[in-house]
Short mmCIF file of C-alpha atoms in Angstrom, two decimals:
data_model
loop_
_atom_site.label_atom_id
_atom_site.label_comp_id
_atom_site.label_asym_id
_atom_site.label_seq_id
_atom_site.Cartn_x
_atom_site.Cartn_y
_atom_site.Cartn_z
CA MET A 1 0.00 0.00 0.00
CA ALA A 2 1.50 3.31 -1.07
CA TYR A 3 1.57 6.23 1.37
CA ILE A 4 1.32 9.95 0.51
CA PRO A 5 1.38 12.02 3.73
CA GLY A 6 -0.73 15.17 3.79
CA GLY A 7 -1.64 14.79 0.11
CA GLY A 8 1.73 16.03 -1.14
CA ALA A 9 5.42 15.26 -1.33
CA PRO A 10 7.20 16.51 1.82
CA ALA A 11 10.61 18.10 1.74
CA ALA A 12 13.12 15.67 3.21
CA GLY A 13 14.68 16.89 6.42
CA ALA A 14 12.50 19.99 6.60
CA ALA A 15 12.46 21.14 10.21
CA PRO A 16 9.66 23.11 11.82
CA VAL A 17 10.08 26.71 12.77
CA GLY A 18 10.78 26.81 16.51
CA SER A 19 10.00 29.46 19.06
CA GLN A 20 12.33 31.60 21.11
CA TYR A 21 11.48 29.63 24.26
CA CYS A 22 13.19 26.33 23.39
CA VAL A 23 13.94 24.53 26.65
CA CYS A 24 16.37 21.89 25.40
CA LYS A 25 16.83 19.03 22.96
CA VAL A 26 15.16 15.65 23.37
CA GLU A 27 16.16 12.34 21.80
CA LEU A 28 13.49 9.87 20.70
CA SER A 29 14.27 6.15 20.38
CA VAL A 30 11.88 4.07 18.26
CA SER A 31 11.23 0.33 18.11
CA GLY A 32 8.47 -1.83 16.62
CA GLN A 33 6.83 -5.09 17.60
CA ASN A 34 4.87 -7.63 15.52
CA LEU A 35 4.96 -5.53 12.35
CA LEU A 36 3.06 -6.51 9.22
CA ASP A 37 4.96 -8.88 6.92
CA ARG A 38 4.81 -7.46 3.40
CA ASP A 39 7.48 -9.70 1.81
CA VAL A 40 6.66 -13.06 0.24
CA THR A 41 9.93 -14.96 0.61
CA SER A 42 11.24 -13.20 3.72
CA LYS A 43 10.17 -10.79 6.45
CA SER A 44 9.68 -7.05 6.08
CA ASP A 45 12.65 -4.67 6.02
CA PRO A 46 11.21 -1.79 8.09
CA PHE A 47 12.36 1.79 8.52
CA CYS A 48 10.67 4.64 10.39
CA VAL A 49 9.98 8.15 9.10
CA LEU A 50 9.21 11.04 11.43
CA PHE A 51 6.87 13.77 10.18
CA ILE A 52 6.27 17.07 11.95
CA GLU A 53 3.20 19.22 11.41
CA ASN A 54 4.18 22.64 10.11
CA ASN A 55 1.47 25.18 9.21
CA GLY A 56 -1.11 22.43 8.78
CA ARG A 57 1.07 20.19 6.58
CA TRP A 58 3.06 17.10 7.50
CA MET A 59 6.72 17.64 6.66
CA GLU A 60 9.30 14.86 6.72
CA TYR A 61 11.86 15.52 9.44
CA ASP A 62 14.16 12.47 9.49
CA ARG A 63 14.40 8.70 8.89
CA THR A 64 15.92 5.75 10.70
CA GLU A 65 18.07 3.09 9.12
CA THR A 66 16.45 -0.01 7.59
CA ALA A 67 16.25 -3.15 9.73
CA ILE A 68 16.71 -6.06 7.33
CA ASN A 69 14.32 -9.02 7.62
CA ASN A 70 12.99 -7.98 11.03
CA LEU A 71 9.42 -7.65 12.33
CA ASN A 72 10.59 -6.47 15.76
CA PRO A 73 13.12 -3.74 14.94
CA ALA A 74 14.94 -1.55 17.45
CA PHE A 75 16.32 1.32 15.40
CA SER A 76 19.76 2.67 16.36
CA LYS A 77 19.15 6.00 14.59
CA LYS A 78 17.57 8.48 17.02
CA PHE A 79 15.33 11.44 16.28
CA VAL A 80 16.64 14.65 17.90
CA LEU A 81 14.15 17.49 18.36
CA ASP A 82 14.00 20.89 20.00
CA TYR A 83 11.53 20.64 22.88
CA HIS A 84 9.16 23.60 23.34
CA PHE A 85 6.94 23.24 26.38
CA GLU A 86 4.62 26.07 25.38
CA GLU A 87 3.82 24.61 21.93
CA VAL A 88 1.77 21.68 20.68
CA GLN A 89 4.39 19.85 18.61
CA LYS A 90 2.45 17.30 16.54
CA LEU A 91 4.44 14.27 15.41
CA LYS A 92 3.67 11.33 13.11
CA PHE A 93 5.73 8.14 13.07
CA ALA A 94 5.24 6.10 9.89
CA LEU A 95 6.78 2.65 9.28
CA PHE A 96 7.56 1.30 5.83
CA ASP A 97 8.89 -1.92 4.34
CA GLN A 98 11.81 -1.01 2.08
CA ASP A 99 11.35 -2.59 -1.34
CA LYS A 100 13.65 -0.46 -3.49
CA SER A 101 16.58 1.90 -3.14
CA SER A 102 14.31 4.85 -3.96
CA ALA A 103 13.94 7.75 -1.52
CA GLN A 104 10.29 8.20 -2.57
CA LEU A 105 8.00 6.80 0.11
CA ASP A 106 5.32 5.71 -2.35
CA GLU A 107 7.87 3.20 -3.69
CA HIS A 108 7.72 1.28 -0.38
CA ASP A 109 4.99 -0.70 1.38
CA PHE A 110 3.23 1.10 4.23
CA LEU A 111 3.25 -0.82 7.55
CA GLY A 112 1.39 1.57 9.84
CA GLN A 113 1.59 4.89 11.63
CA PHE A 114 1.05 6.60 14.98
CA SER A 115 0.43 10.30 15.70
CA CYS A 116 0.73 12.23 18.95
CA SER A 117 2.28 15.36 20.41
CA LEU A 118 5.85 15.54 21.65
CA GLY A 119 4.43 16.57 25.03
CA THR A 120 2.56 13.24 25.25
CA ILE A 121 5.81 11.31 24.80
CA VAL A 122 7.81 13.49 27.18
CA SER A 123 5.18 13.38 29.94
CA SER A 124 5.07 9.56 29.70
CA LYS A 125 8.82 9.14 29.11
CA LYS A 126 8.04 5.92 27.21
CA ILE A 127 4.88 4.96 25.33
CA SER A 128 3.73 1.92 23.33
CA ARG A 129 0.77 2.32 20.98
CA PRO A 130 -0.90 0.24 18.22
CA LEU A 131 0.02 1.11 14.66
CA LEU A 132 -2.84 2.25 12.46
CA LEU A 133 -3.45 2.05 8.74
CA MET A 134 -4.46 5.13 6.77
CA ASN A 135 -8.13 4.31 7.40
CA ASP A 136 -7.37 4.36 11.17
CA LYS A 137 -7.92 0.60 11.45
CA PRO A 138 -5.30 -1.45 13.36
CA ALA A 139 -2.27 -2.51 11.35
CA GLY A 140 -2.48 -6.12 12.48
CA LYS A 141 -0.92 -6.65 15.90
CA GLY A 142 1.81 -4.12 15.23
CA LEU A 143 2.98 -1.82 18.02
CA ILE A 144 5.36 1.13 18.10
CA THR A 145 7.36 2.09 21.20
CA ILE A 146 8.86 5.57 21.60
CA ALA A 147 11.15 6.58 24.47
CA ALA A 148 12.28 10.12 25.29
CA GLN A 149 15.56 11.25 26.81
CA GLU A 150 16.99 14.71 27.39
CA LEU A 151 20.13 15.35 25.36
CA SER A 152 21.37 18.58 26.91
CA ASP A 153 24.50 18.37 29.06
CA ASN A 154 23.24 20.10 32.21
CA ARG A 155 26.23 19.30 34.39
CA VAL A 156 27.76 22.17 36.35
CA ILE A 157 31.15 22.43 38.06
CA THR A 158 31.72 24.23 41.35
CA LEU A 159 35.28 25.35 42.14
CA SER A 160 36.74 26.80 45.33
CA LEU A 161 40.19 28.43 44.93
CA ALA A 162 42.76 30.35 46.94
CA GLY A 163 46.23 31.78 46.35
CA ARG A 164 49.43 31.62 48.39
CA LYS A 165 52.47 33.90 48.24
CA LEU A 166 51.53 35.58 44.97
CA ASP A 167 53.90 38.16 43.50
CA LYS A 168 53.61 41.69 44.88
CA LYS A 169 52.67 44.06 42.05
CA ASP A 170 51.67 47.31 43.79
CA LEU A 171 54.40 49.78 44.70
CA PHE A 172 52.88 50.92 47.99
CA GLY A 173 50.88 47.83 48.88
CA LYS A 174 50.40 44.20 48.02
CA SER A 175 48.38 42.89 45.06
CA ASP A 176 44.67 42.85 44.22
CA PRO A 177 44.49 39.41 42.56
CA PHE A 178 41.80 37.85 40.43
CA LEU A 179 41.64 34.79 38.15
CA GLU A 180 40.45 34.30 34.58
CA PHE A 181 39.57 30.91 33.05
CA TYR A 182 39.91 30.25 29.30
CA LYS A 183 39.09 27.35 26.97
CA PRO A 184 40.27 26.79 23.37
CA GLY A 185 37.92 28.38 20.82
CA ASP A 186 37.03 27.06 17.38
CA ASP A 187 39.45 29.59 15.87
CA GLY A 188 42.35 28.20 17.92
CA LYS A 189 42.42 31.21 20.26
CA TRP A 190 41.74 31.15 23.99
CA MET A 191 38.19 32.18 24.88
CA LEU A 192 37.33 33.72 28.27
CA VAL A 193 34.88 31.59 30.25
CA HIS A 194 34.87 33.00 33.79
CA ARG A 195 36.42 35.78 35.85
CA THR A 196 36.53 35.70 39.65
CA GLU A 197 36.01 38.69 41.91
CA VAL A 198 39.00 40.87 42.91
CA ILE A 199 40.44 40.32 46.39
CA LYS A 200 41.99 43.57 47.63
CA TYR A 201 45.40 44.06 49.32
CA THR A 202 46.60 40.48 49.75
CA LEU A 203 49.11 37.97 48.43
CA ASP A 204 47.07 35.11 49.91
CA PRO A 205 43.59 35.58 48.42
CA VAL A 206 40.60 33.31 49.02
CA TRP A 207 38.03 33.59 46.24
CA LYS A 208 34.36 32.79 46.67
CA PRO A 209 33.32 29.40 45.29
CA PHE A 210 31.70 29.73 41.87
CA THR A 211 29.63 27.50 39.62
CA VAL A 212 29.68 27.41 35.81
CA PRO A 213 28.10 25.02 33.28
CA LEU A 214 30.51 22.28 32.29
CA VAL A 215 29.67 22.98 28.65
CA SER A 216 30.82 26.58 29.12
CA LEU A 217 34.08 25.65 30.84
CA CYS A 218 35.26 22.81 28.59
CA ASP A 219 32.47 21.99 26.10
CA GLY A 220 31.69 19.01 28.33
CA GLU A 221 35.05 17.41 27.48
CA MET A 222 36.84 16.42 30.67
CA GLU A 223 40.32 16.30 29.11
CA LYS A 224 40.11 19.61 27.21
CA PRO A 225 42.86 22.04 28.36
CA ILE A 226 41.87 25.00 30.54
CA GLN A 227 44.11 28.05 30.84
CA VAL A 228 44.03 29.90 34.18
CA MET A 229 45.49 33.42 34.32
CA CYS A 230 46.20 35.39 37.50
CA TYR A 231 46.25 39.21 37.42
CA ASP A 232 46.70 42.14 39.78
CA TYR A 233 43.74 44.48 39.30
CA ASP A 234 44.39 48.14 38.33
CA ASN A 235 41.68 50.81 38.17
CA ASP A 236 42.84 51.99 34.74
CA GLY A 237 42.25 48.54 33.23
CA GLY A 238 45.96 47.85 32.70
CA HIS A 239 45.98 44.80 34.95
CA ASP A 240 49.43 43.40 35.81
CA PHE A 241 50.06 39.79 34.84
CA ILE A 242 51.11 37.61 37.80
CA GLY A 243 51.21 34.13 36.30
CA GLU A 244 49.40 31.27 34.64
CA PHE A 245 48.96 27.51 34.52
CA GLN A 246 47.05 24.90 32.51
CA THR A 247 44.83 22.13 33.78
CA SER A 248 41.72 20.16 32.82
CA VAL A 249 38.47 19.21 34.51
CA SER A 250 39.70 15.64 34.76
CA GLN A 251 42.76 16.82 36.69
CA MET A 252 40.80 19.25 38.87
CA CYS A 253 38.43 16.46 39.92
CA GLY A 254 41.34 15.17 42.03
CA ALA A 255 40.58 17.92 44.55
CA ARG A 256 38.11 15.92 46.61
CA ASP A 257 37.53 14.70 50.14
CA GLY A 258 39.44 17.57 51.71
CA VAL A 259 42.57 16.95 49.61
CA PRO A 260 43.42 20.18 47.69
CA LEU A 261 45.42 20.46 44.46
CA GLU A 262 48.20 23.00 44.07
CA PHE A 263 49.29 24.65 40.81
CA GLU A 264 52.43 26.72 40.36
CA CYS A 265 51.56 30.13 38.95
CA ILE A 266 54.22 30.73 36.29
CA ASN A 267 55.22 34.01 34.62
CA PRO A 268 57.02 32.84 31.41
CA LYS A 269 58.87 36.16 30.99
CA LYS A 270 60.36 35.94 34.51
CA GLN A 271 61.09 32.27 34.00
CA ARG A 272 63.22 33.04 30.92
CA LYS A 273 65.10 35.90 32.58
CA LYS A 274 65.83 34.46 36.03
CA LYS A 275 67.79 31.24 36.39
CA ASN A 276 66.68 30.73 39.98
CA TYR A 277 63.01 31.53 39.21
CA LYS A 278 60.65 29.09 40.90
CA ASN A 279 57.15 30.51 40.51
CA SER A 280 55.04 33.61 41.10
CA GLY A 281 52.97 31.96 43.80
CA ILE A 282 50.69 28.98 44.24
CA ILE A 283 47.03 28.63 43.24
CA VAL A 284 45.25 26.19 45.53
CA LEU A 285 42.18 24.34 44.29
CA ARG A 286 40.41 23.59 47.54
CA SER A 287 37.52 21.61 46.09
CA CYS A 288 35.98 20.61 42.77
CA LYS A 289 32.45 19.24 42.50
CA ILE A 290 30.48 18.24 39.41
CA SER A 291 26.71 18.05 39.73
CA ARG A 292 23.62 18.42 37.58
CA ASP A 293 21.67 21.63 37.16
CA TYR A 294 18.25 20.09 36.73
CA SER A 295 16.01 21.47 34.01
CA PHE A 296 12.23 21.53 33.60
CA LEU A 297 12.44 18.52 31.28
CA ASP A 298 14.38 16.59 33.96
CA TYR A 299 11.46 17.00 36.36
CA ILE A 300 8.88 16.06 33.73
CA LEU A 301 10.83 12.94 32.69
CA GLY A 302 11.34 12.23 36.40
CA GLY A 303 7.59 11.92 36.94
CA CYS A 304 6.44 15.41 37.91
CA GLN A 305 2.79 15.93 36.94
CA LEU A 306 1.31 19.36 36.23
CA MET A 307 -2.16 19.65 37.79
CA PHE A 308 -4.21 22.16 35.83
CA THR A 309 -6.96 24.12 37.63
CA VAL A 310 -9.11 26.85 36.07
CA GLY A 311 -10.31 29.76 38.19
CA ILE A 312 -13.10 31.68 36.46
CA ASP A 313 -14.27 35.19 37.30
CA PHE A 314 -18.02 35.11 37.93
CA THR A 315 -18.33 38.69 39.19
CA ALA A 316 -21.21 40.86 38.00
CA SER A 317 -18.90 43.09 35.97
CA ASN A 318 -18.80 40.32 33.33
CA GLY A 319 -22.47 40.93 32.48
CA ASN A 320 -25.46 38.66 31.96
CA PRO A 321 -24.51 35.44 30.09
CA LEU A 322 -27.66 35.83 27.99
CA ASP A 323 -26.54 39.28 26.79
CA PRO A 324 -24.35 39.20 23.62
CA SER A 325 -22.19 41.95 25.13
CA SER A 326 -21.32 39.77 28.16
CA LEU A 327 -17.88 38.20 28.40
CA HIS A 328 -19.70 35.05 29.56
CA TYR A 329 -22.16 35.14 26.65
CA ILE A 330 -23.36 31.63 25.79
CA ASN A 331 -22.97 31.99 22.06
CA PRO A 332 -24.86 29.28 20.11
CA MET A 333 -22.76 30.05 17.03
CA GLY A 334 -19.31 29.88 18.59
CA THR A 335 -17.26 30.67 21.66
CA ASN A 336 -16.36 33.52 23.99
CA GLU A 337 -13.09 34.88 25.37
CA TYR A 338 -13.23 32.69 28.48
CA LEU A 339 -13.57 29.50 26.43
CA SER A 340 -10.89 30.62 23.98
CA ALA A 341 -8.40 31.24 26.78
CA ILE A 342 -9.15 27.88 28.44
CA TRP A 343 -8.72 26.06 25.13
CA ALA A 344 -5.46 27.82 24.20
CA VAL A 345 -3.74 26.94 27.48
CA GLY A 346 -5.50 23.62 28.10
CA GLN A 347 -4.36 22.04 24.85
CA ILE A 348 -0.76 22.39 26.07
CA ILE A 349 -1.22 21.45 29.72
CA GLN A 350 -3.36 18.37 29.04
CA ASP A 351 -0.31 16.39 27.89
CA TYR A 352 1.24 16.75 31.35
CA ASP A 353 -1.86 16.07 33.49
CA SER A 354 -2.19 12.42 34.53
CA ASP A 355 -5.98 12.10 34.65
CA LYS A 356 -6.88 14.77 32.05
CA MET A 357 -9.47 16.10 34.52
CA PHE A 358 -9.32 19.87 35.05
CA PRO A 359 -11.14 21.32 38.09
CA ALA A 360 -12.95 24.56 37.25
CA LEU A 361 -13.37 26.82 40.26
CA GLY A 362 -15.11 30.12 40.82
CA PHE A 363 -13.24 32.86 42.66
CA GLY A 364 -13.03 32.18 46.42
CA ALA A 365 -12.90 28.41 46.05
CA GLN A 366 -10.22 26.35 47.80
CA LEU A 367 -7.41 24.59 45.97
CA PRO A 368 -7.23 20.80 46.39
CA PRO A 369 -5.90 20.05 49.91
CA ASP A 370 -3.39 17.24 49.32
CA TRP A 371 -0.71 19.35 47.51
CA LYS A 372 0.77 16.42 45.51
CA GLN A 373 2.82 17.36 42.59
CA TYR A 374 2.73 20.85 40.96
CA PHE A 375 -0.40 22.96 40.43
CA ILE A 376 -1.12 25.50 37.71
CA LEU A 377 -4.00 27.85 38.42
CA LEU A 378 -5.40 29.57 35.33
CA ILE A 379 -7.39 32.66 36.37
CA ILE A 380 -9.57 34.26 33.72
CA THR A 381 -10.89 37.65 34.79
CA ASP A 382 -12.19 40.95 33.51
CA GLY A 383 -9.64 42.72 35.72
CA VAL A 384 -11.70 44.17 38.57
CA ILE A 385 -10.14 43.45 42.00
CA SER A 386 -11.99 44.64 45.09
CA ASP A 387 -9.61 43.08 47.66
CA MET A 388 -6.14 43.92 46.32
CA GLU A 389 -4.40 43.79 49.70
CA GLU A 390 -5.70 40.29 50.42
CA THR A 391 -4.87 39.19 46.89
CA ARG A 392 -1.27 40.39 47.20
CA HIS A 393 -0.92 38.57 50.50
CA ALA A 394 -2.37 35.37 49.03
CA VAL A 395 0.05 35.45 46.06
CA VAL A 396 3.05 36.00 48.36
CA GLN A 397 2.02 33.03 50.50
CA ALA A 398 1.39 30.90 47.39
CA SER A 399 4.93 31.62 46.15
CA LYS A 400 6.18 29.17 48.81
CA LEU A 401 3.95 26.39 47.48
CA PRO A 402 4.18 24.09 44.42
CA MET A 403 2.05 26.25 42.18
CA SER A 404 2.06 28.85 39.41
CA ILE A 405 -0.67 31.36 38.59
CA ILE A 406 -1.55 32.31 35.03
CA ILE A 407 -3.88 35.29 34.65
CA VAL A 408 -5.64 36.01 31.37
CA GLY A 409 -7.48 39.33 31.30
CA VAL A 410 -10.56 39.29 29.07
CA GLY A 411 -12.48 42.32 27.88
CA ASN A 412 -11.22 45.89 27.59
CA ALA A 413 -10.86 46.86 31.25
CA ASP A 414 -7.89 48.56 32.89
CA PHE A 415 -5.52 45.73 33.85
CA THR A 416 -3.09 47.80 35.93
CA ALA A 417 -3.85 45.72 39.02
CA MET A 418 -3.14 42.46 37.15
CA GLU A 419 0.18 43.79 35.84
CA PHE A 420 1.11 44.74 39.40
CA LEU A 421 0.74 41.10 40.50
CA ASP A 422 3.07 39.94 37.71
CA GLY A 423 6.50 40.34 39.30
CA ASP A 424 8.59 40.57 36.12
CA SER A 425 10.05 44.01 36.87
CA ARG A 426 10.08 43.78 40.68
CA MET A 427 9.39 41.15 43.32
CA LEU A 428 5.85 41.33 44.68
CA ARG A 429 5.40 42.23 48.36
CA SER A 430 2.38 41.77 50.61
CA HIS A 431 0.85 44.64 52.54
CA THR A 432 2.96 43.55 55.54
CA GLY A 433 6.17 43.99 53.53
CA GLU A 434 6.86 40.26 53.10
CA GLU A 435 8.52 39.53 49.75
CA ALA A 436 7.40 36.69 47.49
CA ALA A 437 9.73 33.69 47.54
CA ARG A 438 9.68 33.60 43.72
CA ASP A 439 7.75 35.04 40.79
CA ILE A 440 4.78 32.73 40.21
CA VAL A 441 2.40 35.03 38.29
CA GLN A 442 2.22 35.50 34.53
CA PHE A 443 -0.38 37.99 33.23
CA VAL A 444 -1.44 38.35 29.61
CA PRO A 445 -4.31 40.53 28.26
CA PHE A 446 -6.47 38.49 25.89
CA ARG A 447 -7.28 41.53 23.71
CA GLU A 448 -3.72 41.48 22.33
CA PHE A 449 -4.38 37.97 20.93
CA ARG A 450 -7.99 38.24 19.68
CA ASN A 451 -6.93 38.07 16.05
CA ALA A 452 -3.99 35.71 16.55
CA ALA A 453 -3.84 31.92 16.51
CA LYS A 454 -4.63 30.17 19.81
CA GLU A 455 -1.07 28.85 19.85
CA THR A 456 0.25 32.42 20.13
CA LEU A 457 -1.67 33.03 23.36
CA ALA A 458 -0.45 29.71 24.78
CA LYS A 459 3.19 30.62 24.12
CA ALA A 460 2.79 33.95 25.89
CA VAL A 461 1.08 32.65 29.02
CA LEU A 462 3.23 29.53 29.43
CA ALA A 463 6.62 31.07 28.64
CA GLU A 464 7.71 31.46 32.30
CA LEU A 465 6.17 28.24 33.65
CA PRO A 466 9.14 25.85 33.14
CA GLN A 467 11.50 28.12 35.08
CA GLN A 468 8.94 28.57 37.87
CA VAL A 469 8.65 24.79 38.27
CA VAL A 470 12.43 24.37 38.38
CA GLN A 471 12.83 27.21 40.90
CA TYR A 472 10.39 25.58 43.31
CA PHE A 473 11.96 22.12 43.26
CA LYS A 474 15.49 23.53 43.47
CA HIS A 475 14.50 25.66 46.47
CA LYS A 476 13.19 22.49 48.14
CA ASN A 477 16.34 20.54 47.09
CA LEU A 478 14.15 17.95 45.38
CA PRO A 479 15.71 15.95 42.50
CA PRO A 480 13.57 14.93 39.51
CA THR A 481 13.01 11.40 40.82
CA HIS A 482 11.21 12.83 43.87
CA SER A 483 8.71 15.42 42.81
CA GLU A 484 6.52 15.63 45.90
CA PRO A 485 7.04 18.68 48.11
CA ALA A 486 8.73 18.16 51.46
#
């Protein structure tokens, strides 16, 4: 059976246009079980093609290798995608039996397909689903299994350093030393990665411990050389060179369990001139620790569920639902702004909610009492707040809890109060002066998206959510494998 996706020939390798909020890259592994046998004298030779929906059309993204004579293939070729939490990324996995050397898919027998969103795969980590024919009937007993894994190297390295007996560079004092760390660039030149703070008036400085991504320090390569330069700070920018040394992350990892590493700080010019030159001081690496800086995707793959709750404004300012001018108008011919906002956000969140049941609450209702996992409260309002002081206090208290608040303002009211609750420019404080533990509110006026696609509103309101989730779990020191609050 020939297969023509989307009624046209897709461009091979065409990738979808991504958004500016890409979280990271995800790798998808594909395998099949009990596939249809389309060959007469042997078994099928299957390969998998991934299609991505782009502007309503299915575009071919990539293909696996062909598994010869195998009805239960496990493909070694992986599909690597940019993961965008705030988008619905529709995917289609189609399996074919290779009959010819042609790159045209209609030259090969169709074995079955499966469609879903990337969010569905990520939230499940691993899914197995029946393969379907083009008429949506089962493709025999065939199954497809897709597993997701984060690709990004999110390791970080924390270094604690000190100096001992560094060269004196100031005429009427000691030195004001600081360190710079460099890695080799693609052009063969040294590229600055990190600069420590300046320690004033000392030849025995102790710098504050610092943390940098391992990718930034050495491109994730443990043996890659790292150049460390020591300078004496001058106000005019003409910093005096004290000395340098080279090392690697692999070598620095020896500074563990209270056993420091020492590096001689060498000034090559002095070394050439003075026969009895030893060094320009010692740089002491007190400790070196490599850990992971967990991302939003880590927590999702680790089992964190996002519990979606809708809070709807039922105040009288919305008008009578039977009146066409009401924001709650029950329109027999279509929808209203409340429904549009719920749909735009809900189509994203549903992939990460375990039971796909979304409580809808009127203002003043209580949130579920058990506090398992992470809650997202979507508030849809016309903007009128009569108890601003109490609302501020409630948001500040909620900032300590596993929840985020998304506010969509409908209608044409003045939303100054809503913008005040969104702590993008400053941290929100309660009327008692208590500061919010973190920014948990994202406000978006619906009127700016009335004529835009629903996906555009979803991107705007969900843009800050991944970082808010990560901030909460990091603050509680909870790794991805344990997503319940302490």
